[in-house]
């Protein structure tokens, strides 16, 4: 099927359309029902009747936006009416929810007259926290928005105007920076003369473009003083004294073209008339005013943006409206004003200059992005946009006086992280606890906190060696580790190459003074070779081969930890799991009497699960399984506030089978109870019995974990490996791992092709392990 057939099938399959209403509270019992509706619902009604502001406390109003349209200017389809506009409005609701967790009701009005739209929105004010006007034709859209802003005490935002203006404004600022032009000097041509074009011009004036440097054109040509055809008061603002009458004439010597009109109205010949390094934003959809291919045929110096996802620099309104409303709703702003829009512009422009996470590249088939002519603004699937734009908008609302509540901005950013997934919350807690340990003076090679002359502990960072120090992601991650105070990273590699890549990444100052070691020329090479020979002399290693082995980053890094020159090692992003593990086992070894095992932590919205062993032991014995369970439970306990509950998994439920595979799990459970009575454990049980309380309540009331297990121990590698990969692929849970347990000293393995954030997260877990080993417990941050 083609795109259009796919779209029809997408909208019609299963439940029709794209949205549904889902209850945010449980309605599973008679008591729940009495709270959700009569008689219990009367109490919040009384509270709101006494004070209207309580509606934000007891209802969904504070997170609910109305997407309102009369269908008079839908996409490039024109006036197709409210029924035909509904798929677009539903889609808008999907984007609000997906990107900013804002709930939406789409409201399609059978109302052509502005007064009718205005009155309808007035009547809706008690229900909604904000109104997003959509696909209403100009000039009526200006009249409607202006009236509603005066009449309503909730934010009103016409996205066709301001969304395009905000996103293109951010791209415009960055394009000017790249070509080295001053905003006060550039000549800009706007085309369209409608809602988006006029809003862009208004915002660009606020950014610093001078009025005398603007020309606007529409379907009748240049908007000039004295023109009467197709004019209105909003266009009149941009009427100028000029002899130019056509778009081609307007573009002579222009620095920028901002297109919000129709496809294919600009030619390569027109582009040739523009000034050096022209900025061409051809944002008409689905066909731009001029295609990037046609521009680049004649102007290799041009910077081009469009509204399409199949070209670089997509000006997509989804980068704006969800996050602008998020900041407005969270401050209970009475309006979305110019200050808030400008804050969004500057936040987007700044974010584009940051390193782009690997997760964004994966969403775009592995494409790599870096600030430049083909990457002016962030991509829609960059989850950091929420954390940059919403706080900036919220702060602007507070500073400009339209916010009705003030926010603690650091705490607000933490709240926003929760919208992005539980992994942000979990990792923030881990990092805080690591930093708390650092400030307490905990260090792996000390007998306790080192006290300074002032009587306070001296801050001591765990030293983590990174054998893949030549890798750019590792370098970037190292800078974040230092910035966030997680650890003192040590990079291994060709020191000249590493410094060259540090400079390329613009991190010379950030990584100034960081230790970089080239193993082949290190003064410790011979010492490490001698130690390695002692360990491996009866396993085919000679002094000569030991010396050669110590050229390898993996072996050298492991020996640094073994000999006390570093506290932990983090490795494996560019090589297989076995290739990473082998040097560590040979140089560091496992804890005496302990089993090596790999754990995955799965972070769901409302629970965290630990799975073991997922990477090492193919078919462990009952004793080995017990050891894995005990080590996993104790590791998990350091990460979680709630009690650790271990479920020993099988295909049998508490004696329903006596197969040898079941007996092994049953015996392992008994061993755990004997060896570690402090651990809550039960088994053998099936996976759903471990996770669903109702099963145990009905059939196994004696179950010690009663459907509330958070540590799942699998009977063998085959089942655990299958399970964790199914969870990773079929659920929305975030996975962290593999976390290695059982090593004699801290050593963690990265997944191949990890992104920078993954590396930082694993460094925090490594630092936590270092501190745990020293103190036996983690400081609570």
XYZ file of C-alpha atoms in Angstrom:
781
model
C 0.000 0.000 0.000
C 1.031 3.603 -0.551
C 1.111 6.352 2.076
C -2.498 7.426 1.549
C -3.870 3.881 1.673
C -1.778 3.260 4.800
C -3.256 6.387 6.400
C -6.836 5.261 5.748
C -6.133 1.804 7.145
C -4.368 3.337 10.192
C -7.394 5.480 11.066
C -10.029 2.800 10.477
C -8.592 -0.399 11.963
C -9.849 -1.624 15.326
C -11.304 1.179 17.462
C -12.002 3.946 14.974
C -9.991 7.128 15.059
C -6.905 7.733 17.204
C -8.060 8.581 20.738
C -9.975 7.217 23.721
C -10.746 8.297 27.285
C -8.989 6.278 29.997
C -9.776 6.556 33.707
C -6.883 7.809 35.827
C -8.279 6.236 39.021
C -9.215 2.628 39.765
C -12.910 1.687 39.529
C -12.534 -1.985 40.444
C -14.736 -2.258 43.556
C -18.003 -0.978 44.970
C -16.022 1.336 47.256
C -14.128 2.764 44.260
C -17.448 3.430 42.536
C -18.828 5.229 45.590
C -15.771 7.532 45.504
C -15.736 8.109 41.750
C -19.440 8.949 41.642
C -22.295 9.291 44.091
C -22.162 9.711 47.027
C -18.428 10.421 47.407
C -18.134 12.772 44.427
C -20.286 15.328 46.251
C -17.414 16.297 48.563
C -15.032 17.667 45.892
C -18.083 19.429 44.401
C -18.628 21.203 47.741
C -14.945 22.141 47.970
C -14.948 23.657 44.469
C -18.204 25.518 45.146
C -16.508 27.173 48.119
C -13.373 28.080 46.123
C -13.213 27.839 42.332
C -9.436 27.357 42.344
C -10.030 23.976 43.965
C -11.152 22.757 40.531
C -7.439 22.361 39.747
C -6.985 20.171 42.812
C -9.926 17.828 42.359
C -10.446 17.609 38.571
C -8.435 17.162 35.379
C -8.865 20.814 34.328
C -5.213 21.671 34.998
C -3.982 19.125 32.463
C -6.780 19.396 29.905
C -6.627 21.365 26.646
C -9.383 21.953 24.095
C -8.246 21.721 20.468
C -10.837 23.900 18.740
C -11.444 24.221 15.006
C -14.208 25.204 12.604
C -12.464 23.498 9.691
C -12.107 26.615 7.555
C -8.382 26.248 6.793
C -7.354 22.608 7.268
C -3.767 21.776 6.273
C -3.473 22.557 2.553
C -7.039 21.362 1.974
C -8.778 24.666 2.641
C -12.310 25.079 3.973
C -13.439 21.446 4.299
C -15.655 21.899 7.339
C -15.669 20.652 10.929
C -16.405 16.971 10.214
C -13.479 16.614 7.810
C -11.247 18.524 10.239
C -11.769 15.968 13.016
C -8.904 13.575 12.041
C -6.463 16.481 12.280
C -7.780 17.569 15.680
C -7.619 14.008 17.008
C -4.042 13.854 15.737
C -3.253 17.044 17.597
C -4.524 15.395 20.754
C -2.264 12.401 20.179
C 0.757 14.703 19.888
C -0.134 16.627 23.048
C -0.334 13.348 24.964
C 2.712 11.692 23.412
C 5.135 14.558 23.812
C 3.955 16.377 26.961
C 1.410 14.074 28.666
C -1.361 16.653 28.206
C -4.936 15.392 27.863
C -7.069 16.765 25.045
C -10.663 16.886 23.898
C -10.990 17.856 20.256
C -13.861 20.302 19.674
C -15.028 20.723 16.073
C -17.466 23.625 15.835
C -20.145 24.052 13.206
C -19.500 27.782 13.354
C -18.332 29.978 10.489
C -18.790 33.352 12.148
C -15.997 34.491 14.511
C -18.571 35.561 17.107
C -19.919 32.004 17.298
C -16.446 30.505 17.794
C -15.671 33.098 20.444
C -18.899 32.414 22.334
C -18.389 28.640 22.186
C -14.898 28.945 23.665
C -16.182 31.262 26.393
C -18.692 28.616 27.416
C -15.964 25.950 27.486
C -13.689 27.873 29.868
C -14.788 26.048 33.054
C -13.819 22.682 31.561
C -10.354 23.349 30.189
C -6.991 24.580 31.411
C -6.164 25.997 27.964
C -7.439 26.359 24.396
C -5.464 25.522 21.272
C -7.088 27.111 18.208
C -6.447 25.152 15.033
C -7.087 25.414 11.290
C -9.210 28.580 11.357
C -8.771 30.785 8.307
C -7.308 34.292 8.282
C -8.167 37.016 9.032
C -10.926 35.582 11.240
C -8.350 33.633 13.298
C -6.735 36.917 14.419
C -10.073 38.343 15.539
C -10.991 35.157 17.420
C -7.691 34.823 19.243
C -7.524 38.494 20.205
C -11.053 38.417 21.607
C -10.491 35.233 23.592
C -7.250 36.522 25.078
C -9.173 39.494 26.450
C -12.174 37.517 27.676
C -10.697 34.304 29.121
C -8.515 33.666 32.145
C -6.891 30.573 30.611
C -4.168 30.480 27.935
C -5.307 30.661 24.301
C -2.852 29.810 21.525
C -3.445 29.652 17.778
C -0.844 27.106 16.761
C -1.025 27.796 13.023
C 0.237 31.286 13.816
C 2.531 31.027 16.778
C 3.749 27.439 16.527
C 5.224 28.048 13.096
C 6.634 31.369 14.255
C 8.340 29.887 17.332
C 9.929 26.916 15.569
C 11.040 28.853 12.505
C 12.295 31.632 14.780
C 14.624 29.220 16.569
C 15.886 27.904 13.222
C 16.315 31.478 11.972
C 18.487 32.500 14.938
C 20.760 29.502 14.446
C 20.955 29.994 10.684
C 22.048 33.598 11.192
C 24.726 32.422 13.613
C 26.054 29.930 11.055
C 26.275 32.485 8.238
C 27.607 35.230 10.510
C 24.915 37.836 9.839
C 23.393 40.312 12.303
C 19.647 40.092 12.782
C 19.325 43.877 12.773
C 20.822 44.056 9.281
C 19.230 41.174 7.367
C 16.525 41.725 4.757
C 13.670 39.235 5.061
C 10.869 38.362 2.631
C 7.745 36.694 4.040
C 5.228 35.020 1.730
C 1.628 34.055 2.323
C 0.056 37.002 4.080
C -2.001 34.615 6.242
C -1.948 33.535 9.868
C 1.459 31.852 9.866
C 3.204 34.425 7.696
C 2.025 37.405 9.739
C 2.764 35.678 13.051
C 6.288 34.834 11.843
C 6.870 38.442 10.855
C 5.565 39.653 14.232
C 7.866 37.322 16.138
C 10.895 38.065 13.945
C 10.410 41.761 14.729
C 10.586 40.893 18.425
C 13.736 38.883 17.748
C 15.399 41.958 16.245
C 14.590 42.153 12.517
C 14.027 45.813 11.639
C 10.608 46.780 10.160
C 12.227 48.551 7.218
C 14.011 45.311 6.274
C 10.773 43.312 5.851
C 8.800 42.747 2.655
C 5.662 40.596 2.642
C 3.981 39.040 -0.367
C 0.757 37.128 -0.883
C -1.177 35.685 -3.801
C -1.468 39.186 -5.311
C 2.241 40.010 -4.963
C 4.057 42.479 -2.722
C 2.014 44.132 0.020
C 2.650 47.820 -0.559
C 1.196 51.070 0.676
C -1.940 51.970 -1.200
C -2.823 48.424 -2.274
C -6.515 47.647 -1.767
C -6.948 44.201 -3.289
C -6.990 41.268 -0.792
C -5.999 43.551 2.087
C -6.951 43.547 5.785
C -5.733 45.403 8.890
C -3.255 42.644 9.730
C -1.574 42.782 6.322
C -1.691 46.575 6.377
C 0.912 46.600 9.139
C 3.430 45.239 6.607
C 2.508 47.491 3.691
C 5.598 49.491 2.667
C 6.522 52.179 0.156
C 8.205 50.211 -2.616
C 8.131 49.863 -6.393
C 8.560 46.096 -6.116
C 5.442 44.173 -7.067
C 6.390 40.505 -7.476
C 8.029 37.845 -5.328
C 10.936 37.718 -7.771
C 11.544 41.443 -7.352
C 11.153 41.239 -3.582
C 13.869 38.576 -3.370
C 16.540 40.720 -5.052
C 19.323 41.104 -2.476
C 17.231 39.479 0.289
C 19.055 37.556 3.045
C 16.124 35.338 3.967
C 12.928 33.891 2.499
C 10.248 32.746 4.963
C 7.597 30.811 3.084
C 4.160 30.111 4.574
C 2.179 30.039 1.359
C 1.847 27.467 -1.442
C 3.987 24.914 -3.221
C 6.342 25.696 -6.094
C 5.913 29.470 -6.182
C 9.666 30.116 -6.000
C 12.216 29.191 -8.667
C 15.934 28.611 -8.757
C 16.269 31.809 -10.748
C 14.694 33.719 -7.846
C 17.073 32.053 -5.387
C 20.015 33.269 -7.482
C 18.917 36.867 -6.887
C 19.274 36.556 -3.130
C 22.294 37.730 -1.116
C 25.286 35.573 -0.176
C 24.506 32.660 2.175
C 20.735 32.958 1.762
C 18.360 31.469 4.348
C 15.421 29.794 2.601
C 12.610 28.432 4.768
C 10.117 26.903 2.316
C 7.534 25.695 4.826
C 4.410 25.117 2.699
C 2.948 21.609 3.074
C 2.894 19.111 1.536
C 4.894 20.775 -1.262
C 7.386 23.485 -0.303
C 7.585 26.809 -2.128
C 10.820 25.489 -3.637
C 12.403 22.092 -3.117
C 15.814 21.834 -1.439
C 17.117 20.043 -4.551
C 16.194 22.986 -6.757
C 17.790 25.481 -4.359
C 21.034 23.538 -4.092
C 21.310 23.215 -7.868
C 21.905 26.945 -8.051
C 23.007 27.971 -4.525
C 25.456 25.717 -2.694
C 25.751 28.427 -0.019
C 22.066 28.325 0.939
C 20.637 27.084 4.224
C 17.281 25.421 3.558
C 14.429 24.340 5.826
C 11.021 22.905 4.959
C 7.940 21.600 6.741
C 8.627 18.042 5.605
C 10.216 15.183 7.519
C 12.051 13.791 4.470
C 14.371 16.826 4.297
C 16.819 18.260 6.847
C 15.640 21.108 9.089
C 11.970 20.219 9.366
C 10.042 23.119 10.896
C 7.523 20.996 12.771
C 5.080 22.619 15.181
C 5.213 19.569 17.453
C 8.472 21.059 18.748
C 6.409 23.898 20.194
C 2.782 23.574 21.214
C 3.005 20.543 23.596
C 5.840 22.091 25.583
C 4.552 25.663 25.525
C 1.228 24.451 26.918
C 3.050 22.240 29.441
C 4.792 25.284 30.900
C 1.609 27.369 30.752
C -0.591 24.742 32.427
C 1.922 23.973 35.152
C 2.053 27.640 36.191
C -1.719 28.048 35.686
C -0.859 30.927 33.387
C -3.710 33.224 32.392
C -2.197 33.692 28.916
C 0.582 32.634 26.592
C 2.345 35.931 25.996
C 5.241 37.121 23.874
C 7.740 36.529 26.670
C 6.746 32.866 26.852
C 6.993 32.421 23.079
C 10.416 34.079 23.020
C 11.570 31.806 25.829
C 10.534 28.793 23.728
C 12.425 30.148 20.709
C 15.639 30.591 22.633
C 15.376 27.233 24.407
C 14.965 25.388 21.098
C 17.827 27.304 19.504
C 20.109 26.465 22.438
C 19.156 22.779 22.545
C 20.077 22.354 18.874
C 23.701 23.127 19.770
C 23.922 20.289 22.306
C 25.122 16.774 21.508
C 22.311 14.668 20.103
C 21.560 11.421 22.002
C 21.880 8.094 20.235
C 18.189 7.472 20.934
C 17.320 10.283 18.529
C 19.551 8.794 15.842
C 17.822 5.440 16.293
C 14.427 7.066 15.752
C 15.715 8.327 12.389
C 17.202 5.067 11.064
C 20.643 5.715 12.520
C 21.161 9.173 10.963
C 23.714 11.287 12.826
C 22.908 14.881 13.759
C 25.159 17.740 14.736
C 24.555 21.476 14.853
C 25.143 22.946 11.415
C 23.492 23.853 8.136
C 21.513 20.600 8.033
C 20.600 20.611 11.722
C 19.261 23.975 12.868
C 16.625 22.801 15.352
C 16.062 19.643 17.411
C 14.205 16.662 16.014
C 10.638 15.994 17.226
C 11.692 12.696 18.840
C 14.362 14.372 20.968
C 12.855 13.791 24.399
C 14.990 16.556 25.897
C 12.791 19.214 24.257
C 10.312 18.870 27.136
C 13.064 19.500 29.688
C 14.348 22.583 27.841
C 11.224 24.317 26.539
C 8.622 23.764 29.284
C 10.818 25.155 32.118
C 11.825 28.131 29.966
C 8.169 28.891 29.215
C 7.167 28.394 32.855
C 9.912 30.729 34.057
C 8.865 33.358 31.509
C 5.254 33.059 32.707
C 6.397 33.651 36.285
C 8.722 36.528 35.367
C 6.132 38.271 33.175
C 3.395 38.061 35.811
C 0.841 35.815 34.069
C 1.550 32.754 36.244
C -0.879 32.142 39.067
C 1.461 29.761 40.869
C 5.227 29.898 41.213
C 7.407 26.835 40.770
C 10.640 25.630 42.325
C 12.385 25.210 38.974
C 14.847 22.413 39.915
C 11.979 20.397 41.396
C 9.821 21.241 38.394
C 12.430 19.824 36.025
C 12.438 16.649 38.107
C 8.654 16.432 37.748
C 8.980 16.842 34.001
C 11.458 13.979 33.882
C 8.677 11.717 35.132
C 6.779 12.397 31.900
C 9.736 10.997 29.961
C 9.724 7.662 31.753
C 10.560 6.215 35.127
C 14.195 5.663 34.145
C 14.871 9.378 34.593
C 13.470 9.299 38.123
C 15.313 6.105 39.079
C 18.648 7.288 37.676
C 18.269 10.694 39.319
C 17.885 8.918 42.670
C 20.952 6.756 42.014
C 23.073 9.762 41.032
C 21.973 11.686 44.108
C 22.968 8.837 46.354
C 26.331 8.479 44.625
C 26.998 12.189 45.035
C 25.885 11.979 48.676
C 28.477 9.233 49.149
C 31.142 11.355 47.464
C 30.414 14.307 49.740
C 30.610 11.983 52.727
C 34.181 11.176 51.714
C 33.540 7.521 50.803
C 36.364 6.122 48.681
C 37.243 2.555 47.846
C 40.895 2.726 48.821
C 40.465 4.542 52.138
C 39.682 3.232 55.598
C 36.903 5.790 55.914
C 36.168 9.439 55.253
C 39.293 11.582 54.949
C 38.949 14.547 57.291
C 40.297 17.920 56.204
C 41.848 20.637 58.386
C 38.420 22.230 58.760
C 37.088 19.042 60.317
C 34.907 18.164 57.322
C 35.281 15.133 55.027
C 37.328 15.759 51.890
C 35.346 15.059 48.730
C 36.657 11.888 47.070
C 35.400 10.793 43.647
C 35.422 7.115 42.699
C 37.959 6.496 39.933
C 36.442 4.652 36.973
C 38.643 3.549 34.089
C 37.157 3.597 30.581
C 39.229 1.371 28.266
C 37.391 2.598 25.156
C 38.688 6.119 25.696
C 39.214 6.816 21.990
C 35.478 6.519 21.339
C 33.708 9.867 20.978
C 30.650 8.759 22.950
C 32.872 7.675 25.831
C 34.626 11.047 25.730
C 31.315 12.921 25.818
C 30.059 10.691 28.613
C 33.244 11.370 30.596
C 32.571 15.109 30.453
C 29.062 14.536 31.887
C 30.445 12.272 34.626
C 32.739 15.106 35.689
C 30.043 17.777 35.344
C 27.524 15.809 37.419
C 30.106 14.795 40.025
C 29.591 11.068 39.517
C 33.202 9.945 39.319
C 36.727 10.717 38.160
C 36.933 9.090 34.697
C 40.270 7.754 33.380
C 40.483 7.284 29.615
C 42.693 4.652 27.995
C 43.921 5.022 24.432
C 46.336 6.791 22.155
C 46.645 10.019 24.124
C 47.208 12.145 21.008
C 44.117 10.712 19.315
C 42.023 11.078 22.458
C 43.021 14.742 22.861
C 42.306 15.363 19.187
C 38.802 13.958 19.580
C 38.273 15.917 22.788
C 39.112 19.080 20.857
C 36.788 18.108 17.981
C 33.965 17.685 20.489
C 34.683 21.111 21.985
C 35.448 19.587 25.390
C 39.049 20.682 25.885
C 38.201 22.941 28.805
C 35.627 20.554 30.327
C 38.112 17.658 30.328
C 41.163 19.698 31.247
C 43.277 17.717 33.688
C 41.494 14.413 33.086
C 43.874 11.447 33.158
C 44.548 9.848 29.756
C 46.778 6.765 29.671
C 48.389 5.051 26.689
C 48.964 1.466 27.941
C 51.812 0.732 25.514
C 53.980 3.491 27.020
C 52.694 3.469 30.591
C 55.297 3.033 33.353
C 52.902 0.514 34.909
C 52.903 -1.783 31.891
C 55.719 -4.008 33.137
C 54.345 -4.134 36.675
C 50.919 -5.169 35.384
C 52.478 -7.733 33.044
C 54.332 -9.303 35.973
C 51.145 -9.505 38.036
C 49.213 -10.931 35.107
C 51.929 -13.551 34.543
C 51.673 -14.594 38.203
C 47.933 -15.171 37.776
C 48.116 -16.935 34.402
C 51.534 -18.618 34.312
C 50.032 -22.098 34.437
C 47.438 -21.267 31.806
C 49.766 -20.850 28.828
C 50.961 -17.289 29.528
C 54.678 -16.422 29.374
C 56.341 -13.206 30.577
C 56.636 -12.089 26.925
C 52.979 -12.735 26.119
C 51.926 -11.049 29.384
C 53.874 -7.940 28.346
C 52.163 -7.953 24.936
C 48.738 -8.461 26.475
C 49.213 -5.318 28.564
C 49.145 -3.246 25.358
C 45.442 -4.044 25.154
C 43.078 -1.533 26.734
C 40.742 -4.178 28.192
C 43.502 -6.001 30.045
C 45.322 -2.857 31.153
C 42.078 -1.328 32.501
C 41.205 -4.476 34.421
C 44.704 -4.597 35.954
C 44.399 -0.943 37.000
C 41.412 -1.935 39.130
C 43.033 -5.129 40.401
C 46.163 -3.254 41.493
C 44.312 -0.334 43.077
C 45.023 2.369 40.492
C 41.291 2.678 39.812
C 38.167 1.724 41.758
C 36.131 0.260 38.910
C 36.086 -0.390 35.176
C 33.320 0.260 32.612
C 33.753 -1.296 29.195
C 32.105 -3.066 26.257
C 30.455 -0.501 23.985
C 32.475 -1.462 20.910
C 32.925 -5.200 21.434
C 31.085 -8.384 22.275
C 30.028 -9.281 25.812
C 32.438 -12.222 25.985
C 35.360 -10.140 24.704
C 34.701 -7.620 27.456
C 34.220 -10.168 30.204
C 37.232 -12.388 29.519
C 39.991 -9.875 30.471
C 38.101 -8.913 33.631
C 37.745 -12.543 34.739
C 41.432 -13.216 34.066
C 42.717 -10.048 35.757
C 40.184 -9.380 38.520
C 38.396 -12.673 38.953
C 35.196 -13.497 40.761
C 34.460 -13.219 44.473
C 35.597 -16.341 46.345
C 32.776 -18.866 46.349
C 30.474 -16.607 44.309
C 28.907 -16.954 40.873
C 29.256 -14.371 38.173
C 25.855 -13.255 36.859
C 24.292 -10.527 34.733
C 21.225 -8.606 35.940
C 18.816 -6.400 34.026
C 16.787 -3.734 35.776
C 13.460 -3.071 34.026
C 11.840 0.231 34.931
C 8.085 0.401 34.351
C 5.864 3.375 35.060
C 4.837 2.081 38.487
C 7.317 -0.656 39.376
C 10.911 -1.792 38.987
C 11.821 -5.422 38.264
C 15.209 -7.119 38.519
C 15.859 -10.140 36.281
C 18.722 -12.608 36.766
C 20.748 -14.330 35.492
C 20.314 -12.989 31.972
C 23.820 -13.201 30.511
C 26.264 -15.693 32.058
C 25.149 -19.043 33.551
C 23.556 -21.400 31.057
C 22.198 -24.020 33.473
C 23.083 -23.192 37.083
C 22.770 -25.776 39.862
C 20.457 -25.217 42.819
C 23.401 -23.930 44.885
C 24.500 -21.593 42.083
C 20.929 -20.380 41.577
C 20.664 -19.591 45.282
C 23.917 -17.664 45.177
C 22.711 -15.657 42.150
C 19.429 -14.870 43.928
C 21.134 -13.698 47.132
C 23.605 -11.456 45.289
C 20.856 -10.023 43.078
C 18.576 -9.322 46.032
C 21.338 -7.537 47.907
C 22.242 -5.478 44.861
C 18.579 -4.583 44.271
C 18.114 -3.619 47.909
C 20.666 -0.832 47.520
C 18.698 0.659 44.647
C 15.187 0.493 46.054
C 13.411 2.126 48.942
C 10.778 -0.602 49.151
C 11.408 -4.120 50.451
C 13.167 -6.573 48.137
C 10.939 -9.573 47.329
C 12.432 -12.499 45.442
C 10.400 -14.892 43.282
C 12.059 -18.144 42.191
C 10.489 -18.780 38.804
C 9.491 -22.061 37.210
C 6.713 -23.580 35.120
C 5.363 -25.074 38.363
C 3.366 -23.398 41.135
C 4.344 -24.612 44.624
C 4.588 -28.339 44.003
C 2.277 -28.713 41.003
C 5.116 -30.636 39.289
C 8.061 -32.732 40.488
C 10.094 -32.465 37.300
C 13.879 -32.269 37.959
C 13.937 -28.672 36.639
C 11.293 -27.772 39.232
C 13.071 -29.596 42.060
C 16.199 -27.542 41.337
C 14.317 -24.265 41.854
C 12.572 -25.599 44.955
C 15.898 -26.634 46.474
C 17.462 -23.250 45.616
C 14.613 -21.551 47.504
C 15.327 -23.652 50.595
C 19.056 -22.835 50.395
C 18.312 -19.085 50.248
C 16.100 -19.279 53.327
C 18.824 -21.077 55.222
C 21.739 -18.897 54.098
C 19.993 -15.497 53.974
C 16.979 -15.410 56.327
C 16.833 -11.626 55.955
C 15.717 -11.966 52.306
C 12.002 -12.334 51.543
C 11.820 -15.179 49.039
C 9.323 -17.757 47.826
C 8.999 -20.340 45.107
C 8.838 -22.215 42.968
C 6.182 -20.217 41.136
C 5.065 -19.185 37.689
C 5.772 -15.671 36.449
C 2.179 -14.459 36.681
C 1.919 -15.761 40.251
C 4.977 -13.637 41.070
C 3.466 -10.491 39.570
C -0.347 -10.648 39.932
C -1.616 -10.357 43.542
C -5.077 -11.765 42.746
C -3.615 -15.166 41.786
C -1.999 -15.623 45.190
C -4.997 -14.206 47.051
C -7.233 -16.812 45.423
C -4.988 -19.885 45.207
C -1.751 -19.351 47.176
C -2.490 -17.209 50.251
C 0.732 -18.460 51.841
C 2.891 -16.944 49.056
C 5.582 -14.868 50.729
C 5.826 -12.423 47.849
C 2.078 -12.536 47.000
C 2.214 -11.125 43.505
C 4.439 -8.270 44.608
C 7.837 -9.675 43.600
C 10.458 -7.246 42.322
C 13.383 -9.677 41.897
C 12.732 -12.466 39.392
C 15.219 -15.349 39.387
C 15.000 -17.565 36.307
C 15.929 -21.266 36.345
C 18.343 -21.016 33.419
C 19.872 -18.648 30.872
C 17.556 -19.758 28.086
C 14.383 -18.636 29.876
C 15.863 -15.424 31.290
C 17.411 -14.298 28.021
C 14.138 -14.869 26.170
C 12.167 -13.072 28.881
C 14.295 -9.942 29.064
C 14.390 -9.552 25.298
C 10.613 -9.936 25.069
C 10.157 -7.317 27.787
C 12.565 -4.980 26.019
C 10.749 -5.317 22.696
C 7.091 -5.619 23.671
C 6.713 -3.263 26.632
C 7.353 0.403 27.295
C 9.744 -0.437 30.136
C 13.237 1.023 30.133
C 16.077 -1.484 30.615
C 19.369 -0.869 32.384
C 22.046 -3.522 32.175
C 23.621 -5.900 32.148
C 24.714 -5.135 35.710
C 27.453 -7.589 36.575
C 27.482 -9.193 40.029
C 29.989 -11.606 41.522
C 33.192 -9.878 40.394
C 35.978 -9.535 42.948
C 36.125 -5.785 42.267
C 33.646 -3.408 40.557
C 33.366 -4.070 36.833
C 30.385 -3.235 34.611
C 29.669 -4.091 30.977
C 28.111 -1.667 28.496
C 25.729 -2.816 25.806
C 27.150 -2.517 22.327
C 26.221 0.781 20.643
C 25.110 2.377 23.908
C 24.419 6.091 23.677
C 26.054 8.730 25.850
C 23.271 8.713 28.462
C 23.515 4.923 28.760
C 27.234 5.219 29.501
C 26.640 7.909 32.139
C 23.910 5.811 33.770
C 26.151 2.760 33.940
C 28.971 4.905 35.352
C 26.603 5.995 38.135
C 25.745 2.357 38.862
C 29.456 1.469 38.872
C 30.150 4.334 41.288
C 27.310 3.121 43.470
C 28.776 -0.380 43.508
C 32.162 1.057 44.519
C 30.603 2.910 47.428
C 28.459 -0.055 48.482
C 31.510 -2.306 48.708
C 33.267 0.144 50.959
C 30.439 1.010 53.313
C 28.093 -1.946 53.014
C 25.266 0.546 52.458
C 24.519 3.543 50.293
C 24.082 7.088 51.570
C 20.551 8.317 50.904
C 20.600 11.437 48.748
